[in-house]
Short mmCIF file of C-alpha atoms and ligand atoms in Angstrom, two decimals:
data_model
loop_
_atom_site.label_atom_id
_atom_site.label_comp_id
_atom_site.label_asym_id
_atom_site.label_seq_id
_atom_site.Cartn_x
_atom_site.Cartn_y
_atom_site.Cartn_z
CA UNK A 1 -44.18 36.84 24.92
CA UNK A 2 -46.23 37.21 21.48
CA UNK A 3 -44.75 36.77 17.88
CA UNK A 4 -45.35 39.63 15.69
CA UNK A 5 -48.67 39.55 14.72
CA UNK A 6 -50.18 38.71 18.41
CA UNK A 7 -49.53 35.22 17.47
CA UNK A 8 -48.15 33.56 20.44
CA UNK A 9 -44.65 32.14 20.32
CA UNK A 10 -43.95 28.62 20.11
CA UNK A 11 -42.09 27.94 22.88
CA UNK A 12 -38.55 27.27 23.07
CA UNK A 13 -37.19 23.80 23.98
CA UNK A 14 -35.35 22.65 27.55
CA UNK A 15 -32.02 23.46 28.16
CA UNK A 16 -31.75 19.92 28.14
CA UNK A 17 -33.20 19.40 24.60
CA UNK A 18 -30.82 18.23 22.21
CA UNK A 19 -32.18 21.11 19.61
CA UNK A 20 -30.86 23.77 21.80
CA UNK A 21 -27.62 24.57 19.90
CA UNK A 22 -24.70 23.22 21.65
CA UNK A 23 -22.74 25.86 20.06
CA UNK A 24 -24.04 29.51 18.28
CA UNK A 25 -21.37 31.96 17.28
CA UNK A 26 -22.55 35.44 16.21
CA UNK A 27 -21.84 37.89 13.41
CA UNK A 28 -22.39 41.44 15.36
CA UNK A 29 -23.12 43.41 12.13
CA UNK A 30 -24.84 46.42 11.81
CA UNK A 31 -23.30 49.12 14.43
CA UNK A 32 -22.49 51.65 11.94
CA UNK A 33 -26.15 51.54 10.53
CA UNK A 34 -27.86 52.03 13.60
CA UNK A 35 -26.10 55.17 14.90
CA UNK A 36 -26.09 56.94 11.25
CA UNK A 37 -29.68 55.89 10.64
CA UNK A 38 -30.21 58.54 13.99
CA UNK A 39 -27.19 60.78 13.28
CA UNK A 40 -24.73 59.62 15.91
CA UNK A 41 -20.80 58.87 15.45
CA UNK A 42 -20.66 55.35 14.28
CA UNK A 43 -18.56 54.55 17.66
CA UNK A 44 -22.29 55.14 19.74
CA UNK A 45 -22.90 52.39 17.33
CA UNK A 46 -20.34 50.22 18.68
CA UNK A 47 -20.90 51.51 22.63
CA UNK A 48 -24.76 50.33 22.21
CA UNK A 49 -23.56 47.33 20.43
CA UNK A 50 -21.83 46.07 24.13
CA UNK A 51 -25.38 46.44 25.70
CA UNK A 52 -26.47 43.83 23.37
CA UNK A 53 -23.15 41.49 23.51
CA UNK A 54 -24.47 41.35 27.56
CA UNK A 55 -27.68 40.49 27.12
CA UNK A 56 -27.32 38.10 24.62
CA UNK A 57 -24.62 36.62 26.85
CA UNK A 58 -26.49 36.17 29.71
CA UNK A 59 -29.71 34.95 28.02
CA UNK A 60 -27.62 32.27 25.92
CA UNK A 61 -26.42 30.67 29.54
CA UNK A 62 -30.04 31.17 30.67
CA UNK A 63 -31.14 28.85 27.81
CA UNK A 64 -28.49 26.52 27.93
CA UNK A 65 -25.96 27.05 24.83
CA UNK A 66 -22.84 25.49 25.62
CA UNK A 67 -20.80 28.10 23.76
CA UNK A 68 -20.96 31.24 22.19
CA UNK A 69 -18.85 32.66 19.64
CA UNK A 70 -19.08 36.56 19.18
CA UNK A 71 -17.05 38.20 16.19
CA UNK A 72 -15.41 41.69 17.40
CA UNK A 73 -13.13 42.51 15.18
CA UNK A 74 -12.07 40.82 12.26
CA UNK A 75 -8.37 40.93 10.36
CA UNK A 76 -10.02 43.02 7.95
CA UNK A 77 -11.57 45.28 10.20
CA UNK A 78 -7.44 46.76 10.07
CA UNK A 79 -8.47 48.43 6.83
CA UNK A 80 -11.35 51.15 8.90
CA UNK A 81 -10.52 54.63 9.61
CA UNK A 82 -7.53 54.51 12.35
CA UNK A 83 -10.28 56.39 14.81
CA UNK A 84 -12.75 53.74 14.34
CA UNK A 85 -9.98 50.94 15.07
CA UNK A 86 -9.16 53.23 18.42
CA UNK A 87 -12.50 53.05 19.61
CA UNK A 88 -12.82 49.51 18.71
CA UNK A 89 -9.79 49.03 20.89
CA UNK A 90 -11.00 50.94 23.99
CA UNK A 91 -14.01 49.12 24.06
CA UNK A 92 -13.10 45.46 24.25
CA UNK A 93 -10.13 47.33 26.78
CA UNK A 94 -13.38 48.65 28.58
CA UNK A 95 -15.75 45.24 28.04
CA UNK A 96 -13.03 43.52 29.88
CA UNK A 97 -12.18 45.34 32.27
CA UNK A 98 -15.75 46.18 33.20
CA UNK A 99 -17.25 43.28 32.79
CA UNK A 100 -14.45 40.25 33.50
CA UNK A 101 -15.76 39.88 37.58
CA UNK A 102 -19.54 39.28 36.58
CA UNK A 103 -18.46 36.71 33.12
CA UNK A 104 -16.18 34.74 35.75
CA UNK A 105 -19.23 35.17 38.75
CA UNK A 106 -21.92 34.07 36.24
CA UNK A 107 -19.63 31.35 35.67
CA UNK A 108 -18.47 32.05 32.04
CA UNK A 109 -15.73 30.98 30.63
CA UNK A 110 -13.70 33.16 28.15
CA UNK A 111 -11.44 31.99 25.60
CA UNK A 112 -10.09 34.58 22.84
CA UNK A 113 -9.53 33.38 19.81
CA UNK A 114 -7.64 35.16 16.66
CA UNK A 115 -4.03 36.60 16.30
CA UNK A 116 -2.48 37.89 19.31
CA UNK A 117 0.92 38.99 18.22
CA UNK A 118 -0.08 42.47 16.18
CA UNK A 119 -2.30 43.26 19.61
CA UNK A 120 -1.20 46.39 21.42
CA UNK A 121 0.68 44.81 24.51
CA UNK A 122 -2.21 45.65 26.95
CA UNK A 123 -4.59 44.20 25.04
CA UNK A 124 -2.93 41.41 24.70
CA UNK A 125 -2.50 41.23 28.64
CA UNK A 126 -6.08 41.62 29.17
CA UNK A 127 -6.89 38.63 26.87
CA UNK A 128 -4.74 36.47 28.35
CA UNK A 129 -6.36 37.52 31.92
CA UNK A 130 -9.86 36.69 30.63
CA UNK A 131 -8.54 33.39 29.96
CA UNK A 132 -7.00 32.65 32.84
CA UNK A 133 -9.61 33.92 35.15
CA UNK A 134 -12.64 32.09 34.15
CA UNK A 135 -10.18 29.22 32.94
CA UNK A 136 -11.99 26.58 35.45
CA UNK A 137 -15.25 27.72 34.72
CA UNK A 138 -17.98 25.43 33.72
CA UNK A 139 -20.77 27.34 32.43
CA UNK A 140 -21.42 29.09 29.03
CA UNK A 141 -18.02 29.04 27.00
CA UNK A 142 -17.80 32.23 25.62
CA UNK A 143 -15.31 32.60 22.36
CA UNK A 144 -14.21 36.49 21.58
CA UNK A 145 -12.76 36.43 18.19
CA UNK A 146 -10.76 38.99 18.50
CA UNK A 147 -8.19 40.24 15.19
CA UNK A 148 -9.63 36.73 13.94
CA UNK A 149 -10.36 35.90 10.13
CA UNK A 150 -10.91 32.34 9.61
CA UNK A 151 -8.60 32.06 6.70
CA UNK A 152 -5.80 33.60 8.84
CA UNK A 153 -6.56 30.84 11.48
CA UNK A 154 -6.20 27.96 8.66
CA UNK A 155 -3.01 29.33 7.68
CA UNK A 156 -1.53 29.43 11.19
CA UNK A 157 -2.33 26.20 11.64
CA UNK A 158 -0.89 24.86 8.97
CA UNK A 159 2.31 26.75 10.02
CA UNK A 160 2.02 24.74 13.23
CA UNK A 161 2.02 21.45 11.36
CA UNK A 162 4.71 22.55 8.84
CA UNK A 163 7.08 23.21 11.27
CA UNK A 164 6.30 20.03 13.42
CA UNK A 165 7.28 18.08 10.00
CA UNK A 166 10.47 20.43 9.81
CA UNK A 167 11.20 19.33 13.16
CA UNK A 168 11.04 16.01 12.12
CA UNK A 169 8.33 15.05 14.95
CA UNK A 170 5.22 14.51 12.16
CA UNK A 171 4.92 12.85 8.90
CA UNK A 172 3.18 14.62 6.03
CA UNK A 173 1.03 11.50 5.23
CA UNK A 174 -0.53 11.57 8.78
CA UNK A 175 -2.13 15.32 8.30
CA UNK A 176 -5.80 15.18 7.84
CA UNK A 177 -8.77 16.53 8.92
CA UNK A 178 -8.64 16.16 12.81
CA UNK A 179 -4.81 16.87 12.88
CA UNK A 180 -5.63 20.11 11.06
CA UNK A 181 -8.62 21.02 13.81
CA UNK A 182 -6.03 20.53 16.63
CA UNK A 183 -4.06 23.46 15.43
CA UNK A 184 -6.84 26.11 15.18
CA UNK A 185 -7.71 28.51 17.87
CA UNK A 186 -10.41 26.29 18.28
CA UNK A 187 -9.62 23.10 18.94
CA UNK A 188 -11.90 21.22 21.25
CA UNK A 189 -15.11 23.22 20.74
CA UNK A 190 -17.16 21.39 19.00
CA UNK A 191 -18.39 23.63 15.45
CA UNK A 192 -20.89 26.31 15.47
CA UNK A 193 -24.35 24.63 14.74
CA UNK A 194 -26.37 27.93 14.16
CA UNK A 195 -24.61 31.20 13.04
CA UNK A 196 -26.52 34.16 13.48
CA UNK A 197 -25.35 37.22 11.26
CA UNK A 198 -27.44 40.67 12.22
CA UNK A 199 -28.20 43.90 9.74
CA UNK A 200 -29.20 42.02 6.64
CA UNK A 201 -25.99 41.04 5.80
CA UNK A 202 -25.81 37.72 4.07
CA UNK A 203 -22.27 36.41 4.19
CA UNK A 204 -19.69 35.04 6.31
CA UNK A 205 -16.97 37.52 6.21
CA UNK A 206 -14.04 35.54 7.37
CA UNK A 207 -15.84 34.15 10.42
CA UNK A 208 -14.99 30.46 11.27
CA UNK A 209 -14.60 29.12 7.74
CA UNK A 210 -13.48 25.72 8.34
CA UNK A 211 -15.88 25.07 11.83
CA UNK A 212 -19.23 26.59 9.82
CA UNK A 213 -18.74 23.47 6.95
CA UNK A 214 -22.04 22.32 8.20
CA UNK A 215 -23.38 25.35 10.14
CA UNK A 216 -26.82 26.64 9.79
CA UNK A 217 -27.25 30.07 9.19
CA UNK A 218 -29.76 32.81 10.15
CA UNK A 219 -29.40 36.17 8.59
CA UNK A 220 -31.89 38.98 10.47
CA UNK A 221 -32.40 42.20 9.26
CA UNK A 222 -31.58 43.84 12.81
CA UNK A 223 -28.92 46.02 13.97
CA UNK A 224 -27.18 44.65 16.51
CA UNK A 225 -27.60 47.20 19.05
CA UNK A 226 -31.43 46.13 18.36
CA UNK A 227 -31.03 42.69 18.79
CA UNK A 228 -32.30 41.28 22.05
CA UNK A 229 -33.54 38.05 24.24
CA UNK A 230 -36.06 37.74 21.54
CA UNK A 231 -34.51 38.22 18.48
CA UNK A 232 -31.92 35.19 20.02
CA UNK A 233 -34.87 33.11 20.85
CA UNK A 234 -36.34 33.56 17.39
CA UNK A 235 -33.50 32.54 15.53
CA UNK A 236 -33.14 29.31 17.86
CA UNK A 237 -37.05 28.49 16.97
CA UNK A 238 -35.66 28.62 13.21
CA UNK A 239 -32.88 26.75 13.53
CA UNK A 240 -35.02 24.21 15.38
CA UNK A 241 -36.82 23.56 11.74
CA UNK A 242 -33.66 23.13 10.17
CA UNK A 243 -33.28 19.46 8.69
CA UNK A 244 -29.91 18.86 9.26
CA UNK A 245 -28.27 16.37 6.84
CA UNK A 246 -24.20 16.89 7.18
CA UNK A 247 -24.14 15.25 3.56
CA UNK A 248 -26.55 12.03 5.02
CA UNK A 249 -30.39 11.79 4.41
CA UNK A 250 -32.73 13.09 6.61
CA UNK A 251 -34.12 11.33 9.37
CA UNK A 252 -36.56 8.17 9.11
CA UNK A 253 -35.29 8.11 5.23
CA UNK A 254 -33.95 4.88 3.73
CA UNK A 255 -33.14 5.34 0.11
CA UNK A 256 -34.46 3.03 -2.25
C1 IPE B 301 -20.11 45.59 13.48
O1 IPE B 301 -20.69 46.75 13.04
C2 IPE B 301 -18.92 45.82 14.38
C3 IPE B 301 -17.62 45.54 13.72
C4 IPE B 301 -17.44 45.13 12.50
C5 IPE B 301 -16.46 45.76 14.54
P1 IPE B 301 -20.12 47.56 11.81
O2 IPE B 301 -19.12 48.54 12.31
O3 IPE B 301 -19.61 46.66 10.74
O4 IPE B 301 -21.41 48.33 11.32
P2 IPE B 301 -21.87 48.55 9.82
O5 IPE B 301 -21.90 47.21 9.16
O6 IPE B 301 -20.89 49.47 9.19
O7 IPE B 301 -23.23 49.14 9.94
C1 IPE B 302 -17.82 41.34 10.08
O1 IPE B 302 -18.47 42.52 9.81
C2 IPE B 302 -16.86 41.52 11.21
C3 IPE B 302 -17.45 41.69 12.54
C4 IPE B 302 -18.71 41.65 12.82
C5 IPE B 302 -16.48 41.87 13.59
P1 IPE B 302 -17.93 43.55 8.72
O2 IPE B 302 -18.84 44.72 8.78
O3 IPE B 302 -16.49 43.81 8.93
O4 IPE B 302 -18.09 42.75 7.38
P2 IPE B 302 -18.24 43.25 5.88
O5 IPE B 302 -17.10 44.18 5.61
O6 IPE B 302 -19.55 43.96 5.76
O7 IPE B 302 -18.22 42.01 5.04
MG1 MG B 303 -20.43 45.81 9.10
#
């Protein structure tokens, strides 16, 4: 494969490399664009958008990440046209139900994350069977935040711990950091360590505001129906440049 420009690619590291991501988690942005920039209903948009979701699925387990985080539909994504928020709807109903048996085949493991209690009932149902399907599966972890907002996940959490002091079971003093991770949706996964937001879009939008404190970030200008194998390994190659610090100096340097 060539870079733009006939300029061969670098090529990527081993799955085994330690600068393959453990963890990406992707803003899908950009479905609405691509079917008005050629005339068609933005929910084409959204159907062409699932082609990429699988391909950037299956390549992400082909190259090793560990998980994968895919925003679907955020808590603010409520506020669309009540026809957009159908189709929205029917498709995860569809992604699920058409494509649950090869995710738990290829090994996948699914784990929803976001509210669950303003889901239509079948919805609901289907997220919990995603879960427990692939739950002893030990390949790619793949997270579908689903009605999630990462502000709306902090203040759950700190529900959780509120009442666990109310019940007498947990001392305010003893809340910190850690305690605080173990009540989000997703506690145990280590944090995102590249976030990939497509269609030239350059915020975060509610998406995993606590977990991306240290996250690096790669904004493309593609739609996501448009983004492919390629466009994934390209932003891996960039994040692969990154100096990461997490507040520290960089590697080899001393001070002084
Ligand atoms: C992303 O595409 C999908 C969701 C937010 C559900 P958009 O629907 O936001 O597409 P644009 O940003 O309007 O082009
Ligand atoms: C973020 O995209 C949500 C998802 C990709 C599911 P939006 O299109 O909703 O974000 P804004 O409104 O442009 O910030
Ligand atoms: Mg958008």
């Amino acid at each position: 494969m060539s870079a733009a420009g006939g300029v061969p690619a670098r090529p990527l590291p081993s799955a085994d490399d330690p600068r393959i991501p453990t963890h990406i988690g992707i803003i899908m942005d950009g479905n609405g664009r691509w079917a008005q920039s050629r005339g068609l209903p933005r929910a084409a948009g959204h159907r062409k958008g699932v082609e990429a979701l699988r391909r950037t699925v299956r390549h992400a387990g082909e190259l090793g990440v560990g998980y994968l985080t895919i925003f679907s539909f955020s808590s603010e994504n409520w506020s669309r046209p009540a026809q957009e928020i159908a189709s929205l709807m029917s498709l995860l109903r569809r992604f699920i139900q058409q494509d649950l048996k090869e995710l738990a085949q290829a090994n996948v493991r699914v784990i929803p994350i976001g509210r669950r209690d303003d889901l239509a009932d079948d919805i609901r149902a289907l997220l919990v069977e995603a879960e427990e399907t692939t739950r002893a599966n030990t390949g790619l972890t793949l997270l579908v935040a689903f009605n999630y907002g990462g502000r709306d996940e902090i203040a759950r959490a700190c529900r959780k711990l509120a009442e666990r002091v109310r019940a007498g079971e947990l001392d305010p003093a003893a809340i910190d950091e850690t305690l605080l991770a173990c009540e989000l949706d997703t506690a145990g996964i280590p944090d995102p360590d590249l976030i990939i937001r497509t269609s030239g879009e350059n915020r975060l939008s509610n998406f995993t505001m606590w977990q991306a404190a240290y996250s690096e970030f790669v904004f493309v200008p593609q739609h996501w129906p448009d983004f492919d194998e390629a466009s994934l390994e390209a932003a891996i190659r960039e994040f692969c440049n990154r100096d990461r610090r997490f507040g520290g100096l960089a590697a080899g340097m001393t001070g002084g």
